[in-house]
PDB file of C-alpha atoms and ligand atoms in Angstrom:
ATOM      1  CA  MET A   3       0.839   0.763   1.988  1.00  0.00           C
ATOM      2  CA  ILE A   4       4.039  -1.051   1.102  1.00  0.00           C
ATOM      3  CA  ARG A   5       6.191  -0.993  -1.980  1.00  0.00           C
ATOM      4  CA  VAL A   6       5.695  -3.971  -4.301  1.00  0.00           C
ATOM      5  CA  SER A   7       7.760  -4.861  -7.370  1.00  0.00           C
ATOM      6  CA  ARG A   8       5.467  -5.290 -10.316  1.00  0.00           C
ATOM      7  CA  SER A   9       5.590  -8.562 -12.222  1.00  0.00           C
ATOM      8  CA  ALA A  10       5.551  -8.961 -16.008  1.00  0.00           C
ATOM      9  CA  ILE A  11       2.389  -7.996 -17.845  1.00  0.00           C
ATOM     10  CA  PRO A  12      -0.090 -10.896 -18.158  1.00  0.00           C
ATOM     11  CA  ALA A  13      -0.022 -12.210 -21.736  1.00  0.00           C
ATOM     12  CA  SER A  14      -3.777 -11.873 -22.240  1.00  0.00           C
ATOM     13  CA  LEU A  15      -3.697  -8.208 -21.160  1.00  0.00           C
ATOM     14  CA  LYS A  16      -0.815  -7.508 -23.520  1.00  0.00           C
ATOM     15  CA  THR A  17      -2.805  -8.959 -26.409  1.00  0.00           C
ATOM     16  CA  ALA A  18      -6.101  -7.282 -25.482  1.00  0.00           C
ATOM     17  CA  ALA A  19      -4.474  -3.888 -24.838  1.00  0.00           C
ATOM     18  CA  ALA A  20      -2.627  -4.000 -28.172  1.00  0.00           C
ATOM     19  CA  ILE A  21      -5.986  -4.446 -29.912  1.00  0.00           C
ATOM     20  CA  GLU A  22      -7.840  -1.889 -27.797  1.00  0.00           C
ATOM     21  CA  LEU A  23      -5.335   0.990 -27.693  1.00  0.00           C
ATOM     22  CA  PRO A  24      -5.491   2.021 -31.387  1.00  0.00           C
ATOM     23  CA  LYS A  25      -9.309   2.067 -31.189  1.00  0.00           C
ATOM     24  CA  VAL A  26      -9.199   4.142 -27.996  1.00  0.00           C
ATOM     25  CA  LEU A  27      -6.767   6.647 -29.497  1.00  0.00           C
ATOM     26  CA  ALA A  28      -8.927   6.963 -32.601  1.00  0.00           C
ATOM     27  CA  PHE A  29     -12.058   7.424 -30.483  1.00  0.00           C
ATOM     28  CA  TYR A  30     -10.609  10.207 -28.349  1.00  0.00           C
ATOM     29  CA  GLY A  31      -8.946  11.718 -31.388  1.00  0.00           C
ATOM     30  CA  ARG A  32     -12.319  12.546 -32.923  1.00  0.00           C
ATOM     31  CA  GLN A  33     -14.859  12.575 -30.085  1.00  0.00           C
ATOM     32  CA  PRO A  34     -15.645  15.439 -27.728  1.00  0.00           C
ATOM     33  CA  SER A  35     -14.695  14.629 -24.158  1.00  0.00           C
ATOM     34  CA  LYS A  36     -18.331  14.242 -23.030  1.00  0.00           C
ATOM     35  CA  SER A  37     -18.527  10.606 -24.066  1.00  0.00           C
ATOM     36  CA  SER A  38     -16.181   7.887 -22.898  1.00  0.00           C
ATOM     37  CA  TRP A  39     -14.924   4.628 -24.309  1.00  0.00           C
ATOM     38  CA  LYS A  40     -16.059   1.391 -22.746  1.00  0.00           C
ATOM     39  CA  PHE A  41     -12.720  -0.102 -21.787  1.00  0.00           C
ATOM     40  CA  THR A  42     -12.481  -3.882 -21.659  1.00  0.00           C
ATOM     41  CA  ALA A  43      -8.819  -4.949 -21.905  1.00  0.00           C
ATOM     42  CA  TYR A  44      -8.160  -4.451 -18.186  1.00  0.00           C
ATOM     43  CA  ARG A  45     -11.101  -6.732 -17.394  1.00  0.00           C
ATOM     44  CA  GLU A  46      -9.176  -9.765 -18.625  1.00  0.00           C
ATOM     45  CA  PRO A  47      -9.499 -12.339 -15.792  1.00  0.00           C
ATOM     46  CA  ALA A  48      -5.714 -12.765 -15.684  1.00  0.00           C
ATOM     47  CA  VAL A  49      -5.341  -9.131 -14.577  1.00  0.00           C
ATOM     48  CA  ALA A  50      -7.287  -9.495 -11.342  1.00  0.00           C
ATOM     49  CA  ALA A  51      -5.710 -12.909 -10.735  1.00  0.00           C
ATOM     50  CA  GLU A  52      -2.161 -11.575 -11.118  1.00  0.00           C
ATOM     51  CA  LEU A  53      -2.866  -8.496  -8.992  1.00  0.00           C
ATOM     52  CA  LYS A  54      -4.269 -10.718  -6.255  1.00  0.00           C
ATOM     53  CA  ARG A  55      -1.150 -12.882  -6.378  1.00  0.00           C
ATOM     54  CA  LEU A  56       1.210  -9.914  -6.456  1.00  0.00           C
ATOM     55  CA  PHE A  57      -0.417  -8.186  -3.493  1.00  0.00           C
ATOM     56  CA  HIS A  58      -1.237 -11.373  -1.562  1.00  0.00           C
ATOM     57  CA  LYS A  59      -4.962 -10.630  -1.771  1.00  0.00           C
ATOM     58  CA  LYS A  60      -4.473  -7.339   0.064  1.00  0.00           C
ATOM     59  CA  CYS A  61      -5.652  -3.900  -0.981  1.00  0.00           C
ATOM     60  CA  ALA A  62      -2.672  -2.088  -2.542  1.00  0.00           C
ATOM     61  CA  TYR A  63      -3.562   1.086  -0.653  1.00  0.00           C
ATOM     62  CA  CYS A  64      -4.774   0.181   2.847  1.00  0.00           C
ATOM     63  CA  GLU A  65      -3.226  -3.333   3.073  1.00  0.00           C
ATOM     64  CA  SER A  66      -6.482  -4.856   4.354  1.00  0.00           C
ATOM     65  CA  LYS A  67      -7.217  -8.455   3.465  1.00  0.00           C
ATOM     66  CA  MET A  68      -9.986  -8.163   0.890  1.00  0.00           C
ATOM     67  CA  MET A  69     -11.034 -11.558  -0.216  1.00  0.00           C
ATOM     68  CA  THR A  70     -12.825 -12.523   2.988  1.00  0.00           C
ATOM     69  CA  VAL A  71     -15.711 -10.149   2.345  1.00  0.00           C
ATOM     70  CA  GLN A  72     -15.431  -8.658  -1.133  1.00  0.00           C
ATOM     71  CA  PRO A  73     -14.008  -9.097  -4.622  1.00  0.00           C
ATOM     72  CA  ILE A  74     -11.217  -6.731  -5.641  1.00  0.00           C
ATOM     73  CA  ASP A  75     -11.656  -3.596  -7.675  1.00  0.00           C
ATOM     74  CA  VAL A  76      -9.051  -3.315 -10.417  1.00  0.00           C
ATOM     75  CA  ASP A  77      -8.188   0.350  -9.943  1.00  0.00           C
ATOM     76  CA  HIS A  78      -6.702   2.619 -12.563  1.00  0.00           C
ATOM     77  CA  PHE A  79      -4.084   4.505 -10.546  1.00  0.00           C
ATOM     78  CA  ARG A  80      -4.242   7.279 -13.126  1.00  0.00           C
ATOM     79  CA  PRO A  81      -8.012   7.509 -13.718  1.00  0.00           C
ATOM     80  CA  LYS A  82      -9.133   6.620 -17.224  1.00  0.00           C
ATOM     81  CA  ASN A  83     -12.381   8.606 -17.635  1.00  0.00           C
ATOM     82  CA  ALA A  84     -11.820  11.851 -15.716  1.00  0.00           C
ATOM     83  CA  ILE A  85      -9.218  13.462 -13.456  1.00  0.00           C
ATOM     84  CA  ARG A  86      -9.985  15.454 -10.347  1.00  0.00           C
ATOM     85  CA  THR A  87      -7.116  17.620  -9.116  1.00  0.00           C
ATOM     86  CA  GLY A  88      -7.782  20.534  -6.816  1.00  0.00           C
ATOM     87  CA  ARG A  89     -11.018  22.145  -7.947  1.00  0.00           C
ATOM     88  CA  HIS A  90     -10.690  20.865 -11.487  1.00  0.00           C
ATOM     89  CA  LEU A  91     -12.504  17.891 -13.000  1.00  0.00           C
ATOM     90  CA  ILE A  92     -10.916  17.211 -16.356  1.00  0.00           C
ATOM     91  CA  LYS A  93     -12.272  14.852 -19.026  1.00  0.00           C
ATOM     92  CA  PRO A  94     -11.186  12.530 -20.405  1.00  0.00           C
ATOM     93  CA  GLY A  95      -8.674  11.004 -18.024  1.00  0.00           C
ATOM     94  CA  TYR A  96      -5.546   9.029 -18.839  1.00  0.00           C
ATOM     95  CA  TYR A  97      -7.508   6.973 -21.376  1.00  0.00           C
ATOM     96  CA  TRP A  98      -4.370   5.729 -23.111  1.00  0.00           C
ATOM     97  CA  LEU A  99      -3.280   4.070 -19.854  1.00  0.00           C
ATOM     98  CA  ALA A 100      -6.541   2.161 -19.311  1.00  0.00           C
ATOM     99  CA  GLY A 101      -4.947  -1.093 -20.438  1.00  0.00           C
ATOM    100  CA  SER A 102      -1.450  -0.335 -19.152  1.00  0.00           C
ATOM    101  CA  TRP A 103      -0.267  -2.954 -16.669  1.00  0.00           C
ATOM    102  CA  ASN A 104       1.750  -0.330 -14.781  1.00  0.00           C
ATOM    103  CA  ASN A 105      -1.443   1.631 -14.129  1.00  0.00           C
ATOM    104  CA  LEU A 106      -3.495  -1.175 -12.587  1.00  0.00           C
ATOM    105  CA  LEU A 107      -3.687  -1.916  -8.880  1.00  0.00           C
ATOM    106  CA  PRO A 108      -5.938  -4.053  -6.663  1.00  0.00           C
ATOM    107  CA  SER A 109      -8.101  -2.022  -4.330  1.00  0.00           C
ATOM    108  CA  CYS A 110     -10.786  -2.577  -1.746  1.00  0.00           C
ATOM    109  CA  ILE A 111     -14.104  -0.859  -2.358  1.00  0.00           C
ATOM    110  CA  LEU A 112     -13.633   1.681   0.438  1.00  0.00           C
ATOM    111  CA  CYS A 113     -10.267   2.920  -0.840  1.00  0.00           C
ATOM    112  CA  ASN A 114     -11.382   2.967  -4.467  1.00  0.00           C
ATOM    113  CA  ARG A 115     -14.945   4.258  -4.532  1.00  0.00           C
ATOM    114  CA  PRO A 116     -16.095   7.681  -3.311  1.00  0.00           C
ATOM    115  CA  ASN A 117     -18.139   7.394  -0.136  1.00  0.00           C
ATOM    116  CA  ARG A 118     -18.741   9.013   3.205  1.00  0.00           C
ATOM    117  CA  TYR A 119     -16.829   7.682   6.185  1.00  0.00           C
ATOM    118  CA  GLU A 120     -16.073   8.417   9.815  1.00  0.00           C
ATOM    119  CA  SER A 121     -12.717   9.796  10.869  1.00  0.00           C
ATOM    120  CA  GLY A 122     -11.952  11.215  14.294  1.00  0.00           C
ATOM    121  CA  GLY A 123     -15.636  11.511  15.125  1.00  0.00           C
ATOM    122  CA  VAL A 124     -16.625  13.454  12.014  1.00  0.00           C
ATOM    123  CA  THR A 125     -18.080  12.348   8.694  1.00  0.00           C
ATOM    124  CA  VAL A 126     -16.016  13.203   5.641  1.00  0.00           C
ATOM    125  CA  THR A 127     -15.908  12.188   1.995  1.00  0.00           C
ATOM    126  CA  GLY A 128     -13.161   9.891   0.784  1.00  0.00           C
ATOM    127  CA  GLY A 129     -12.354   7.034  -1.572  1.00  0.00           C
ATOM    128  CA  LYS A 130     -10.338   7.610  -4.722  1.00  0.00           C
ATOM    129  CA  GLY A 131     -12.836   7.777  -7.577  1.00  0.00           C
ATOM    130  CA  ASN A 132     -11.361  10.136 -10.168  1.00  0.00           C
ATOM    131  CA  ASP A 133      -8.999  11.858  -7.754  1.00  0.00           C
ATOM    132  CA  PHE A 134      -5.449  12.252  -8.960  1.00  0.00           C
ATOM    133  CA  PRO A 135      -4.085  15.396  -7.313  1.00  0.00           C
ATOM    134  CA  LEU A 136      -0.969  17.040  -8.671  1.00  0.00           C
ATOM    135  CA  MET A 137       1.351  19.383  -6.820  1.00  0.00           C
ATOM    136  CA  GLY A 138       0.579  23.071  -6.802  1.00  0.00           C
ATOM    137  CA  THR A 139      -1.509  24.329  -9.667  1.00  0.00           C
ATOM    138  CA  THR A 140      -0.231  21.809 -12.212  1.00  0.00           C
ATOM    139  CA  LEU A 141      -2.884  20.451 -14.533  1.00  0.00           C
ATOM    140  CA  PRO A 142      -2.672  16.916 -15.905  1.00  0.00           C
ATOM    141  CA  LEU A 143      -1.524  16.144 -19.406  1.00  0.00           C
ATOM    142  CA  PRO A 144      -4.495  16.893 -21.645  1.00  0.00           C
ATOM    143  CA  ARG A 145      -4.042  14.181 -24.232  1.00  0.00           C
ATOM    144  CA  TYR A 146      -2.050  11.129 -25.107  1.00  0.00           C
ATOM    145  CA  ALA A 147       1.531  11.471 -23.926  1.00  0.00           C
ATOM    146  CA  ALA A 148       4.569   9.264 -23.815  1.00  0.00           C
ATOM    147  CA  ARG A 149       5.050   7.261 -20.664  1.00  0.00           C
ATOM    148  CA  SER A 150       8.200   9.218 -19.760  1.00  0.00           C
ATOM    149  CA  ARG A 151       6.190  12.461 -19.731  1.00  0.00           C
ATOM    150  CA  VAL A 152       3.399  10.929 -17.680  1.00  0.00           C
ATOM    151  CA  TYR A 153       5.804   9.747 -15.013  1.00  0.00           C
ATOM    152  CA  ARG A 154       7.393  13.190 -14.775  1.00  0.00           C
ATOM    153  CA  GLU A 155       4.093  14.700 -13.680  1.00  0.00           C
ATOM    154  CA  PRO A 156       4.325  15.990 -10.092  1.00  0.00           C
ATOM    155  CA  GLN A 157       1.797  13.523  -8.694  1.00  0.00           C
ATOM    156  CA  LEU A 158       0.895  13.612  -5.038  1.00  0.00           C
ATOM    157  CA  LEU A 159      -0.499  10.100  -4.601  1.00  0.00           C
ATOM    158  CA  LEU A 160       1.975   7.415  -3.596  1.00  0.00           C
ATOM    159  CA  ASP A 161       2.124   4.528  -6.051  1.00  0.00           C
ATOM    160  CA  PRO A 162       2.689   1.150  -4.321  1.00  0.00           C
ATOM    161  CA  CYS A 163       4.610   0.034  -7.426  1.00  0.00           C
ATOM    162  CA  GLY A 164       6.408   3.353  -7.876  1.00  0.00           C
ATOM    163  CA  LYS A 165       9.992   4.326  -7.160  1.00  0.00           C
ATOM    164  CA  VAL A 166       9.255   6.202  -3.942  1.00  0.00           C
ATOM    165  CA  PRO A 167       8.784   3.946  -0.899  1.00  0.00           C
ATOM    166  CA  PRO A 168       5.495   4.824   0.842  1.00  0.00           C
ATOM    167  CA  SER A 169       7.354   4.370   4.149  1.00  0.00           C
ATOM    168  CA  LYS A 170       9.072   7.715   3.522  1.00  0.00           C
ATOM    169  CA  HIS A 171       5.758   9.554   3.587  1.00  0.00           C
ATOM    170  CA  LEU A 172       3.420   7.615   5.893  1.00  0.00           C
ATOM    171  CA  ARG A 173       3.762   7.213   9.635  1.00  0.00           C
ATOM    172  CA  PHE A 174       1.844   4.633  11.675  1.00  0.00           C
ATOM    173  CA  PHE A 175       1.179   4.526  15.395  1.00  0.00           C
ATOM    174  CA  HIS A 176       0.386   1.736  17.848  1.00  0.00           C
ATOM    175  CA  ASP A 177      -3.200   3.003  18.240  1.00  0.00           C
ATOM    176  CA  GLY A 178      -3.791   2.395  14.520  1.00  0.00           C
ATOM    177  CA  LYS A 179      -3.657   6.051  13.582  1.00  0.00           C
ATOM    178  CA  ILE A 180      -1.805   7.267  10.525  1.00  0.00           C
ATOM    179  CA  GLU A 181      -0.203  10.631   9.742  1.00  0.00           C
ATOM    180  CA  PRO A 182       1.935  12.081   6.973  1.00  0.00           C
ATOM    181  CA  LYS A 183       5.593  11.676   7.928  1.00  0.00           C
ATOM    182  CA  PRO A 184       7.447  14.906   8.675  1.00  0.00           C
ATOM    183  CA  LEU A 185       9.896  15.996   6.012  1.00  0.00           C
ATOM    184  CA  ARG A 186      13.418  17.199   6.870  1.00  0.00           C
ATOM    185  CA  ASP A 187      12.108  20.686   7.558  1.00  0.00           C
ATOM    186  CA  GLY A 188       9.513  19.272   9.961  1.00  0.00           C
ATOM    187  CA  THR A 189       6.474  19.930   7.782  1.00  0.00           C
ATOM    188  CA  PRO A 190       4.122  17.009   7.082  1.00  0.00           C
ATOM    189  CA  SER A 191       4.738  15.247   3.777  1.00  0.00           C
ATOM    190  CA  PRO A 192       2.282  16.607   1.173  1.00  0.00           C
ATOM    191  CA  ARG A 193       2.384  13.238  -0.588  1.00  0.00           C
ATOM    192  CA  GLY A 194       1.556  11.415   2.620  1.00  0.00           C
ATOM    193  CA  LYS A 195      -1.205  13.896   3.393  1.00  0.00           C
ATOM    194  CA  ALA A 196      -2.816  13.566  -0.046  1.00  0.00           C
ATOM    195  CA  THR A 197      -2.544   9.772  -0.026  1.00  0.00           C
ATOM    196  CA  ILE A 198      -4.205   9.503   3.386  1.00  0.00           C
ATOM    197  CA  LYS A 199      -7.019  11.839   2.334  1.00  0.00           C
ATOM    198  CA  VAL A 200      -7.746  10.390  -1.117  1.00  0.00           C
ATOM    199  CA  PHE A 201      -7.722   6.739  -0.011  1.00  0.00           C
ATOM    200  CA  ALA A 202      -9.362   7.551   3.326  1.00  0.00           C
ATOM    201  CA  LEU A 203      -6.570   5.737   5.147  1.00  0.00           C
ATOM    202  CA  ASP A 204      -7.643   7.407   8.394  1.00  0.00           C
ATOM    203  CA  ARG A 205     -11.183   6.022   8.376  1.00  0.00           C
ATOM    204  CA  THR A 206     -12.217   4.874  11.822  1.00  0.00           C
ATOM    205  CA  GLU A 207     -12.810   1.207  11.022  1.00  0.00           C
ATOM    206  CA  LEU A 208      -9.432   0.926   9.327  1.00  0.00           C
ATOM    207  CA  CYS A 209      -7.663   2.593  12.266  1.00  0.00           C
ATOM    208  CA  ASP A 210      -9.457   0.153  14.597  1.00  0.00           C
ATOM    209  CA  ALA A 211      -8.333  -2.831  12.502  1.00  0.00           C
ATOM    210  CA  ARG A 212      -4.730  -1.589  12.491  1.00  0.00           C
ATOM    211  CA  ARG A 213      -4.866  -0.989  16.256  1.00  0.00           C
ATOM    212  CA  ASP A 214      -5.943  -4.601  16.887  1.00  0.00           C
ATOM    213  CA  VAL A 215      -3.012  -5.899  14.828  1.00  0.00           C
ATOM    214  CA  ALA A 216      -0.665  -3.411  16.516  1.00  0.00           C
ATOM    215  CA  LEU A 217      -1.690  -4.655  19.955  1.00  0.00           C
ATOM    216  CA  ARG A 218      -0.877  -8.230  18.959  1.00  0.00           C
ATOM    217  CA  ILE A 219       2.507  -7.196  17.557  1.00  0.00           C
ATOM    218  CA  ILE A 220       3.476  -5.168  20.611  1.00  0.00           C
ATOM    219  CA  GLY A 221       2.320  -8.043  22.844  1.00  0.00           C
ATOM    220  CA  GLU A 222       4.490 -10.530  20.952  1.00  0.00           C
ATOM    221  CA  LEU A 223       7.436  -8.156  21.075  1.00  0.00           C
ATOM    222  CA  GLU A 224       7.077  -7.648  24.813  1.00  0.00           C
ATOM    223  CA  ARG A 225       6.971 -11.384  25.439  1.00  0.00           C
ATOM    224  CA  LEU A 226      10.054 -11.840  23.254  1.00  0.00           C
ATOM    225  CA  GLU A 227      11.895  -9.071  25.082  1.00  0.00           C
ATOM    226  CA  GLU A 228      11.175 -10.744  28.421  1.00  0.00           C
ATOM    227  CA  GLU A 229      12.288 -14.158  27.156  1.00  0.00           C
ATOM    228  CA  MET A 230      15.480 -12.748  25.669  1.00  0.00           C
ATOM    229  CA  GLN A 231      16.405 -11.165  28.967  1.00  0.00           C
ATOM    230  CA  SER A 232      15.410 -13.900  31.379  1.00  0.00           C
ATOM    231  CA  SER A 233      15.217 -17.365  29.818  1.00  0.00           C
ATOM    232  CA  ALA A 234      18.095 -19.805  29.884  1.00  0.00           C
ATOM    233  CA  GLY A 235      18.527 -23.451  28.981  1.00  0.00           C
ATOM    234  CA  PRO A 236      16.718 -25.535  26.360  1.00  0.00           C
ATOM    235  CA  ASN A 237      13.233 -24.544  27.526  1.00  0.00           C
ATOM    236  CA  GLY A 238      14.151 -20.888  27.332  1.00  0.00           C
ATOM    237  CA  ALA A 239      15.504 -21.371  23.810  1.00  0.00           C
ATOM    238  CA  ARG A 240      12.265 -23.057  22.792  1.00  0.00           C
ATOM    239  CA  ARG A 241      10.198 -20.234  24.225  1.00  0.00           C
ATOM    240  CA  ARG A 242      12.335 -17.636  22.478  1.00  0.00           C
ATOM    241  CA  ALA A 243      11.978 -19.507  19.217  1.00  0.00           C
ATOM    242  CA  TYR A 244       8.223 -19.646  19.675  1.00  0.00           C
ATOM    243  CA  HIS A 245       7.929 -15.905  20.263  1.00  0.00           C
ATOM    244  CA  LEU A 246      10.330 -15.081  17.443  1.00  0.00           C
ATOM    245  CA  ARG A 247       8.226 -17.089  15.009  1.00  0.00           C
ATOM    246  CA  ALA A 248       5.014 -15.554  16.353  1.00  0.00           C
ATOM    247  CA  LEU A 249       6.423 -12.080  15.786  1.00  0.00           C
ATOM    248  CA  ALA A 250       7.855 -12.971  12.387  1.00  0.00           C
ATOM    249  CA  ARG A 251       4.408 -14.140  11.289  1.00  0.00           C
ATOM    250  CA  HIS A 252       3.285 -10.480  11.330  1.00  0.00           C
ATOM    251  CA  LEU A 253       6.075  -9.603   8.919  1.00  0.00           C
ATOM    252  CA  THR A 254       5.330 -11.900   5.999  1.00  0.00           C
ATOM    253  CA  ASP A 255       4.067 -10.290   2.800  1.00  0.00           C
ATOM    254  CA  ASP A 256       0.589 -11.772   3.091  1.00  0.00           C
ATOM    255  CA  GLN A 257      -0.123 -10.137   6.449  1.00  0.00           C
ATOM    256  CA  PRO A 258      -2.286  -7.008   6.728  1.00  0.00           C
ATOM    257  CA  TYR A 259      -0.745  -3.670   7.694  1.00  0.00           C
ATOM    258  CA  LEU A 260       2.836  -4.807   7.099  1.00  0.00           C
ATOM    259  CA  GLU A 261       4.228  -1.274   6.856  1.00  0.00           C
ATOM    260  CA  MET A 262       2.732  -0.456  10.252  1.00  0.00           C
ATOM    261  CA  ALA A 263       4.232  -3.654  11.714  1.00  0.00           C
ATOM    262  CA  ARG A 264       7.687  -2.734  10.413  1.00  0.00           C
ATOM    263  CA  GLN A 265       7.480   0.804  11.773  1.00  0.00           C
ATOM    264  CA  LEU A 266       6.242  -0.257  15.219  1.00  0.00           C
ATOM    265  CA  ILE A 267       8.979  -2.860  15.648  1.00  0.00           C
ATOM    266  CA  GLU A 268      11.723  -0.573  14.321  1.00  0.00           C
ATOM    267  CA  ALA A 269      10.603   2.237  16.630  1.00  0.00           C
ATOM    268  CA  ARG A 270      10.697  -0.036  19.670  1.00  0.00           C
ATOM    269  CA  GLN A 271      13.753  -2.152  18.857  1.00  0.00           C
ATOM    270  CA  PRO A 272      15.905  -0.316  16.303  1.00  0.00           C
ATOM    271  CA  GLY A 273      17.915  -2.672  14.094  1.00  0.00           C
ATOM    272  CA  PHE A 274      16.027  -5.777  15.148  1.00  0.00           C
ATOM    273  CA  LEU A 275      14.197  -6.218  11.839  1.00  0.00           C
ATOM    274  CA  THR A 276      17.409  -6.672   9.910  1.00  0.00           C
ATOM    275  CA  LEU A 277      18.585  -9.347  12.345  1.00  0.00           C
ATOM    276  CA  LEU A 278      15.303 -11.240  12.527  1.00  0.00           C
ATOM    277  CA  PRO A 279      15.910 -13.568   9.538  1.00  0.00           C
ATOM    278  CA  ASP A 280      19.270 -14.642  10.991  1.00  0.00           C
ATOM    279  CA  MET A 281      17.767 -15.113  14.434  1.00  0.00           C
ATOM    280  CA  LEU A 282      15.066 -17.338  13.010  1.00  0.00           C
ATOM    281  CA  ARG A 283      17.665 -19.414  11.184  1.00  0.00           C
ATOM    282  CA  TYR A 284      19.553 -19.851  14.436  1.00  0.00           C
ATOM    283  CA  TYR A 285      16.538 -21.225  16.189  1.00  0.00           C
ATOM    284  CA  TRP A 286      15.828 -23.612  13.352  1.00  0.00           C
ATOM    285  CA  ARG A 287      19.446 -24.829  13.103  1.00  0.00           C
ATOM    286  CA  ASP A 288      20.449 -24.597  16.758  1.00  0.00           C
ATOM    287  CA  GLN A 289      23.397 -22.328  16.035  1.00  0.00           C
ATOM    288  CA  ALA A 290      24.705 -19.292  17.893  1.00  0.00           C
ATOM    289  CA  PRO A 291      22.285 -16.404  17.440  1.00  0.00           C
ATOM    290  CA  PRO A 292      23.308 -12.978  16.247  1.00  0.00           C
ATOM    291  CA  LEU A 293      23.355 -10.541  19.110  1.00  0.00           C
ATOM    292  CA  HIS A 294      20.675  -7.975  19.545  1.00  0.00           C
ATOM    293  CA  ASN A 295      20.548  -5.714  22.538  1.00  0.00           C
ATOM    294  CA  PHE A 296      16.876  -5.915  23.446  1.00  0.00           C
ATOM    295  CA  LYS A 297      15.654  -2.969  25.373  1.00  0.00           C
ATOM    296  CA  ARG A 298      12.701  -2.688  27.668  1.00  0.00           C
ATOM    297  CA  ARG A 299      10.543   0.223  26.610  1.00  0.00           C
ATOM    298  CA  ASN A 300       7.281   1.706  27.644  1.00  0.00           C
ATOM    299  CA  ARG A 301       4.436   1.469  25.173  1.00  0.00           C
TER     300      ARG A 301
HETATM  301 ZN1   ZN B 423      -8.179  -0.466   0.801  1.00  0.00          ZN
END
């Protein structure tokens, strides 16, 4: 999961939501919570199209490339029909946010829909569904509330378009595994822990996919380290440029598991990521490169 700046609301969603919201509020103002409104505004084709563009056709939660094998689910980050937090299942959900652009994210089926999956050799239940855990024993807002109140709720799930960078709470490893990052006091981040559990970010197939990408990244980095330390002359410069570009390819926004790539490279060569754009420019323009003290490290 990486942080993404949300674009402006698609015009067709703005229009459709403005028509739908008063009807939704009236419906939930008089109906018991057993029935639910059939929301349609968020199904505007421009919504899925803009979310695909914004997230480069990746799942907002697991960063897998989706479009090869499945269409996207437009997920309501705050669930619209019901909210599961702790042992509570509360109806309705955040119905007034069903057509809110800030509440919509592109998700793969496995992150979004409840299902059983393998993790560490055991079968567990995961996939978001109606899950929206809050810290402690807090219960969600029961009815329509202003946006400022909603965003003050002590939510546990990390929002890819939120203020808090997911990188502060999620830690990736070169074998594809993921863990909640330790906080300052050494305890695992509760937000990281909840996010991993709810979106099943530790499912075996996903860990395997991340591991394969991690192996390629580490391989490219090792080759670059060797070239930086040994190559001289024009051929050496060409080889360094080749490996720099190969490594940089893993760091463009459209690549899967970008947060993992950043963490692996930063852990192995601290400071290198910030220099990489300048180094690439050097190799394109044939100018003096910025210095980076490449270190040989064990995997
Ligand atoms: Zn996903």
